[in-house]
Coordinates of C-alpha atoms in Angstrom, one line a residue:
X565 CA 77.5 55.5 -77.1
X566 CA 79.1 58.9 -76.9
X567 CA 81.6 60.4 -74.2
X568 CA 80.7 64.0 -74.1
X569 CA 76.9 64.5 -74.5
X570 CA 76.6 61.3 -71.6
X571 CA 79.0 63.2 -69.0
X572 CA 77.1 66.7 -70.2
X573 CA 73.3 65.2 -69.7
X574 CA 73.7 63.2 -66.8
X575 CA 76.8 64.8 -64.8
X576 CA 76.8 68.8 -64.0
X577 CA 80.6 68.1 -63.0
X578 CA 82.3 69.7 -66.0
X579 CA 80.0 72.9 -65.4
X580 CA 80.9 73.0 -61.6
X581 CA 84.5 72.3 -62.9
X582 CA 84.6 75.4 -65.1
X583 CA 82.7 77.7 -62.9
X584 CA 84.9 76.6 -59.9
X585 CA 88.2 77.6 -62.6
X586 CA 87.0 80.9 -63.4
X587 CA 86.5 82.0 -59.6
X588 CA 90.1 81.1 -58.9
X589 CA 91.2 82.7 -62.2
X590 CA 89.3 85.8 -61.3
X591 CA 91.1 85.7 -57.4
X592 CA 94.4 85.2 -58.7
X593 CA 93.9 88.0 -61.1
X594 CA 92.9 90.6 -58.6
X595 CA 95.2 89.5 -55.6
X596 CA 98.1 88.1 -57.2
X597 CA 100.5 88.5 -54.4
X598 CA 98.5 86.7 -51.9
X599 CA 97.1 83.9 -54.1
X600 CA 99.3 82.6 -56.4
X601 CA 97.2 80.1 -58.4
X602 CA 98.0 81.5 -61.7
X603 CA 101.9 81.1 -60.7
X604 CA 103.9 79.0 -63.3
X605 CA 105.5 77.0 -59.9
X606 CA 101.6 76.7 -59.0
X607 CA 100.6 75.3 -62.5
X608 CA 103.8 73.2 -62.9
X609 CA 103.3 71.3 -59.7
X610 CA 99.7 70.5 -61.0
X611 CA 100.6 69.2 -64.2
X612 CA 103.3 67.1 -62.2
X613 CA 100.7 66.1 -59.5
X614 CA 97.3 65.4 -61.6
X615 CA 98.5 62.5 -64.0
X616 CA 99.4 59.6 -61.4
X617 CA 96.6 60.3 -59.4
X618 CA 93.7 60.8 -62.4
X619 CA 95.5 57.7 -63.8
X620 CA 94.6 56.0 -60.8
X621 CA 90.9 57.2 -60.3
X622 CA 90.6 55.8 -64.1
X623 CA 91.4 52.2 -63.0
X624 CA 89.2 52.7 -59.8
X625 CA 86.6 54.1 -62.5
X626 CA 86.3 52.1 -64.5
X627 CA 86.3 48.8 -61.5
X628 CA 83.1 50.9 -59.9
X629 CA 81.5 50.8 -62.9
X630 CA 81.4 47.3 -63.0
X631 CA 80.0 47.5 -59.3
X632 CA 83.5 46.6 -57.3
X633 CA 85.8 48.3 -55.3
X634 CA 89.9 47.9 -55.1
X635 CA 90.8 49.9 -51.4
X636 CA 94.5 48.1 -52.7
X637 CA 95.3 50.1 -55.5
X638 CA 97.6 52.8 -52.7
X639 CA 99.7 50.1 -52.0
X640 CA 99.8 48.4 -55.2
X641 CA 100.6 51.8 -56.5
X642 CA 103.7 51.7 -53.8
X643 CA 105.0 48.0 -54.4
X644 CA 104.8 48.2 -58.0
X645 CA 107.5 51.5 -57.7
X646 CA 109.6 49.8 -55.2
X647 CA 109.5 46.3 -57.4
X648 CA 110.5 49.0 -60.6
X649 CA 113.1 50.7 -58.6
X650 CA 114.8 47.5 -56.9
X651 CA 114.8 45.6 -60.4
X652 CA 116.5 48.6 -62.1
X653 CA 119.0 49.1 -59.1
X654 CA 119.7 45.2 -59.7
X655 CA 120.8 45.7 -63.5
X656 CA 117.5 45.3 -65.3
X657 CA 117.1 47.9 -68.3
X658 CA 114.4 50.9 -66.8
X659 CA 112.2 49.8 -69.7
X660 CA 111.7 46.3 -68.8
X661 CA 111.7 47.3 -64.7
X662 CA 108.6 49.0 -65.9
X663 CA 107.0 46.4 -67.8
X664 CA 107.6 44.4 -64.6
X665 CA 106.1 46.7 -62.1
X666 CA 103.1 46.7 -64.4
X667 CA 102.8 43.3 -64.9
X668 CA 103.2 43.2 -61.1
X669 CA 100.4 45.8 -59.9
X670 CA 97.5 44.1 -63.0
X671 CA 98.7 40.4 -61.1
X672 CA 97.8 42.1 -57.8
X673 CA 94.4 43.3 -58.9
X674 CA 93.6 40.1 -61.0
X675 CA 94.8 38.6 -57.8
X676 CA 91.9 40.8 -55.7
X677 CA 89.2 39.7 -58.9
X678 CA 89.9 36.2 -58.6
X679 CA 89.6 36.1 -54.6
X680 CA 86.4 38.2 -54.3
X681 CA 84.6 36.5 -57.6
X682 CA 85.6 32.9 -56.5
X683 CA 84.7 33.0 -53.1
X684 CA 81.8 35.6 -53.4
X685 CA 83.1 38.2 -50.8
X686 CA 82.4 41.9 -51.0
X687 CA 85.6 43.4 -53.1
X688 CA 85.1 46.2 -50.7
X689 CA 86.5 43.5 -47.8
X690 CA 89.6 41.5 -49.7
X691 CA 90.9 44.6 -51.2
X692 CA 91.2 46.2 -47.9
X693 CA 92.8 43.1 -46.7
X694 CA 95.0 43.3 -50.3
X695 CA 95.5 46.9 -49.0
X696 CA 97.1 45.7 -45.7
X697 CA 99.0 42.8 -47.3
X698 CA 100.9 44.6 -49.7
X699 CA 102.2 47.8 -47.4
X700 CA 103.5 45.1 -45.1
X701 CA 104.7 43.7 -48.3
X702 CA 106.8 46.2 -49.3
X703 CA 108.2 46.7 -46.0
X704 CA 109.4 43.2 -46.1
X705 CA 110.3 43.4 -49.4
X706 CA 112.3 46.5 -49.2
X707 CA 112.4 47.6 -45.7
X708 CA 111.5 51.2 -44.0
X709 CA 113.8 52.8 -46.7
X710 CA 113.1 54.4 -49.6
X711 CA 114.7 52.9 -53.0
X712 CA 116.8 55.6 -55.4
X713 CA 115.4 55.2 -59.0
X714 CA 117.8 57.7 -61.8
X715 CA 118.1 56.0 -64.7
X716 CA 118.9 58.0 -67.9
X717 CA 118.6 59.0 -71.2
X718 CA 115.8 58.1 -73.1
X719 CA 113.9 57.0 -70.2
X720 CA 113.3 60.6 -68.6
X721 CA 111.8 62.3 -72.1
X722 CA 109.5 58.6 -72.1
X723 CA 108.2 58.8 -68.3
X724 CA 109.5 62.2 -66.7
X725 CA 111.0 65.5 -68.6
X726 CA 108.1 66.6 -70.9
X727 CA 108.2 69.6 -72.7
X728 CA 109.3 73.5 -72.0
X729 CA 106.7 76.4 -72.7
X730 CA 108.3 79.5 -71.0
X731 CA 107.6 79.0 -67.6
X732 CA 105.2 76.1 -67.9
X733 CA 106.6 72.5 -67.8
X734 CA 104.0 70.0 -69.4
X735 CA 105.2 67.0 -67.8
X736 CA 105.1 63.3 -69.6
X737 CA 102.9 62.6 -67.4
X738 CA 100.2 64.6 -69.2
X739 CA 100.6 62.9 -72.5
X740 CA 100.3 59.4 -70.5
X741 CA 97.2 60.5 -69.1
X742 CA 95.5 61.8 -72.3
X743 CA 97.1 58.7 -74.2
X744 CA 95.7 56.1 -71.6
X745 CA 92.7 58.6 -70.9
X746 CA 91.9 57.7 -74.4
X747 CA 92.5 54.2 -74.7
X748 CA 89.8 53.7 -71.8
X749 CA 87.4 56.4 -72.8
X750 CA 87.6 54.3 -75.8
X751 CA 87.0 51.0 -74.5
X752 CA 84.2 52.3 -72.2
X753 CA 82.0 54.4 -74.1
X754 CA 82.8 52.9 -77.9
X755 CA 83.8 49.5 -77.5
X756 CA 81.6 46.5 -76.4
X757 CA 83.2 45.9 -73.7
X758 CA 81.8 48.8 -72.4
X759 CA 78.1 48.1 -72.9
X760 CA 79.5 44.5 -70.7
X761 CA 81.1 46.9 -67.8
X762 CA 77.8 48.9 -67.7
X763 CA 75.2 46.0 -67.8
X764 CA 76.8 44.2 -65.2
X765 CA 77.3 47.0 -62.9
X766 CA 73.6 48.7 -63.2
X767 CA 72.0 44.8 -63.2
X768 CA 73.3 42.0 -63.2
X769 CA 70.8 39.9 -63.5
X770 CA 69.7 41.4 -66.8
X771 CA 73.0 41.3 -68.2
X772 CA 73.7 37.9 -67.7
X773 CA 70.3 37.7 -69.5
X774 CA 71.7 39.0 -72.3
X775 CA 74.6 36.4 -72.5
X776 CA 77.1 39.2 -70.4
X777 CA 79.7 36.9 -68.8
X778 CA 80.5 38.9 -65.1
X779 CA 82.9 37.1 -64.2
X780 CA 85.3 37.7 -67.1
X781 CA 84.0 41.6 -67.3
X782 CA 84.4 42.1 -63.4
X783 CA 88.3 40.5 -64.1
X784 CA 89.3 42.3 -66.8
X785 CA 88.1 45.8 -64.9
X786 CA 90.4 44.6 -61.6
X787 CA 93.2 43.8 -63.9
X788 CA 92.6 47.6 -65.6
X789 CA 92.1 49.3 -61.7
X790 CA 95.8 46.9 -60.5
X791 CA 97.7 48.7 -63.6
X792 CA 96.8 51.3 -63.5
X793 CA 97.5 51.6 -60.0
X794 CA 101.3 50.4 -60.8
X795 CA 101.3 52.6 -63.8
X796 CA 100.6 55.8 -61.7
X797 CA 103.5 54.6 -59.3
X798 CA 105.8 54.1 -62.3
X799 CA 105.3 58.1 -63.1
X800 CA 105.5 59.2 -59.6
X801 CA 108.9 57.3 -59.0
X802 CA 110.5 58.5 -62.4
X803 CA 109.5 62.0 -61.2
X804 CA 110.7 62.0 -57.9
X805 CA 113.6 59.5 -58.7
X806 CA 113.5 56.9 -55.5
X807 CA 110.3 55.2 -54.6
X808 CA 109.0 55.4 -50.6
X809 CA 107.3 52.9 -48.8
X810 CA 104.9 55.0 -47.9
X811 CA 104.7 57.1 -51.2
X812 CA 100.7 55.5 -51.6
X813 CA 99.2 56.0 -48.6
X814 CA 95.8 58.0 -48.6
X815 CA 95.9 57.6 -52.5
X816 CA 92.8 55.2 -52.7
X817 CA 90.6 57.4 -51.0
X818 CA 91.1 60.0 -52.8
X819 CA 90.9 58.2 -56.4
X820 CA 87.8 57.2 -55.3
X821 CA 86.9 60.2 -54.2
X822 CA 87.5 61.8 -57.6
X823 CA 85.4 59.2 -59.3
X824 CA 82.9 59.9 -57.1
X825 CA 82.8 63.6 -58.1
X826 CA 83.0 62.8 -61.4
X827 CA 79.6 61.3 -61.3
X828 CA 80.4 57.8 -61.1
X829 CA 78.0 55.7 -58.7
X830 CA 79.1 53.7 -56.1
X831 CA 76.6 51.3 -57.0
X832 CA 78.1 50.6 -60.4
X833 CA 76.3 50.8 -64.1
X834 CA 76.7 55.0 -64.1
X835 CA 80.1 57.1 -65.0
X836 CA 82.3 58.3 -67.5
X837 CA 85.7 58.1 -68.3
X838 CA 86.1 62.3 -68.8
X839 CA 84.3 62.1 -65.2
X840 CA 86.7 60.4 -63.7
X841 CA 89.4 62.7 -64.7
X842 CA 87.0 66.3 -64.3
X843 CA 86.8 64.7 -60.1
X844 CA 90.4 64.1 -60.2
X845 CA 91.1 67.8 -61.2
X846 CA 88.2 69.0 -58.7
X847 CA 90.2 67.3 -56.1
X848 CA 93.8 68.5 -56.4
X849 CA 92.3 72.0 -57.2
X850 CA 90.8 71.8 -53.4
X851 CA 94.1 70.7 -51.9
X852 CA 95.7 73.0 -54.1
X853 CA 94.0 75.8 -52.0
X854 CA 94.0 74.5 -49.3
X855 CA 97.8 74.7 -49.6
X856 CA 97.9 77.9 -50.9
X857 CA 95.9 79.8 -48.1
X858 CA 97.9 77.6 -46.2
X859 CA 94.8 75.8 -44.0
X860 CA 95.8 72.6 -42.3
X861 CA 96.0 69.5 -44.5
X862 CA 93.4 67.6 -42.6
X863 CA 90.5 70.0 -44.1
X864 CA 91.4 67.8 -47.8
X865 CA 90.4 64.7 -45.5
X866 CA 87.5 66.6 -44.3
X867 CA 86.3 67.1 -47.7
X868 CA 86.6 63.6 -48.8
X869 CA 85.0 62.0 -46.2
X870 CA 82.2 64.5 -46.7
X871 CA 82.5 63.5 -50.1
X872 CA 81.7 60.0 -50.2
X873 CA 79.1 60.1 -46.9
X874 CA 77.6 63.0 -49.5
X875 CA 77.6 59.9 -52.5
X876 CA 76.0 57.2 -50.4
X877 CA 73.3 59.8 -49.3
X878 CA 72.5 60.6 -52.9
X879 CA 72.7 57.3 -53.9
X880 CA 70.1 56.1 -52.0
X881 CA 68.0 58.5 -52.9
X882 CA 68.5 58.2 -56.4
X883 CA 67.7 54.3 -56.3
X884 CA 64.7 55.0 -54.2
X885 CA 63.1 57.2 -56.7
X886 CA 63.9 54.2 -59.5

């Protein structure tokens, strides 16, 4: 198993991805004033915005590949910030507040795992129940306010400062994602465990033929999807220094979204890593215009919701022609 020459053959979404780039380089060029893609504020508030959110749609990834869905990971994404923040505003070193929130957000998607595989209900329906329980969980938890989160030191160069190119600012957040981009590129497409998340997701029938435990495989992807939900929140708090209650709202949709795009299926067994991250980058570079020509935000729901009506359609019509 490979990562590139999979996403290449079966996925035209880098080649979409680069032609999409090279139009908006090419506008920006000629009409600098009036589009400012190329701007460094532009490109700094991408490479700010990208990393929690394609760090998200990675968990989510890799979960659909196995043929599950977490609608939780939004609010995971806030509890886990506000458990980080409220531990380090009660003494606890910002290193081990994030270990905590971490530990917290993989417990809440084991937690989703267990429920659906024990009791054989669609993931789709207890993590959308997950979803509700933890935003009212944070409210209780923390209340309507947000929490402040400034530690200092080492912690900002770890999670938040990056490094300086001229204008550009290449946030931590970057390396995180290419680090942890790795790690599951890795365990997907190289590892065995990979070969598990695939064969249970495409058929399971035929993997458990071939001594595939689903169970375990299906629990190990929920734990991946619930960290890296907290993970993402951990990078979005240290970057904005307090975490909100409703910080995660709309998140889920959209990480699925970018999976989605990145030529996962939302039956399960098809998808790559690189994928994953590709449909992220489509996603933001939509709202990114959208912002930039200054249209209503409601046109980036609009385009998700055509989005994944769009991915059901097709499919269907894929596993028709099989």
């Amino acid at each position: 198993m490979s990562w590139l020459p999979h996403t290449i053959r079966e996925h035209s979404v880098v080649s979409m991805f680069v032609a999409l780039q090279l139009v908006l380089v090419i506008w920006a060029l000629v009409a600098p004033d009036s589009f400012r893609y190329l701007s460094a504020s532009n490109i700094n508030v991408a490479l700010r915005a990208i990393p929690p959110l394609a760090i998200m749609a990675m968990g989510v990834g890799v979960l659909m590949l196995a043929g599950e869905f977490d609608l939780s990971v939004g609010s995971n994404y806030t509890f886990s910030a506000v458990v980080m923040a409220s531990a380090f505003n009660s003494g606890l070193d910002p290193f081990l507040s994030v270990a905590l929130a971490i530990l917290a957000g993989t417990a809440i998607g084991l937690l989703n795992g267990v429920v659906a595989l024990t009791f054989d209900i669609p993931s789709f329906i207890v993590t959308l129940g997950a979803m509700l329980v933890w935003r009212g969980g944070v409210l209780y938890y923390n209340g309507p306010s947000s929490e402040p989160f400034r530690p200092e030191g080492p912690f900002n160069a770890v999670f938040s400062d990056g490094i300086l190119l001229g204008d550009i600012q290449i946030s931590a957040g970057v390396f995180w994602l290419l680090i942890i981009g790795v790690v599951l590129g890795t365990l997907v497409h190289l590892h065995r465990y990979g070969n598990h998340l695939l064969a249970v997701g495409g058929n399971r029938n035929a993997a458990v033929a071939i001594g595939v435990q689903p169970t375990r495989t299906k629990l190990i992807a929920f734990a991946i999807a619930g960290g890296c939900a907290a993970f993402a929140g951990v990078l979005a708090t240290a970057r904005i220094h307090q975490a909100q209650p409703g910080q995660g709202g709309g998140l889920e949709l959209q990480a699925i979204a970018a999976c989605v795009i990145g030529g996962v299926a939302l039956t399960g067994g098809r998808g790559s890593v690189l994928g994953m991250i590709v449909g992220t980058w489509l996603v933001f570079t939509i709202q990114d215009v959208l912002l930039l020509l200054r249209a209503p935000g409601f046109y980036l729901d609009v385009f998700i919701g055509a989005v994944l009506v769009a991915a059901v359609i097709g499919n269907r019509a894929v596993r028709g022609r099989t």
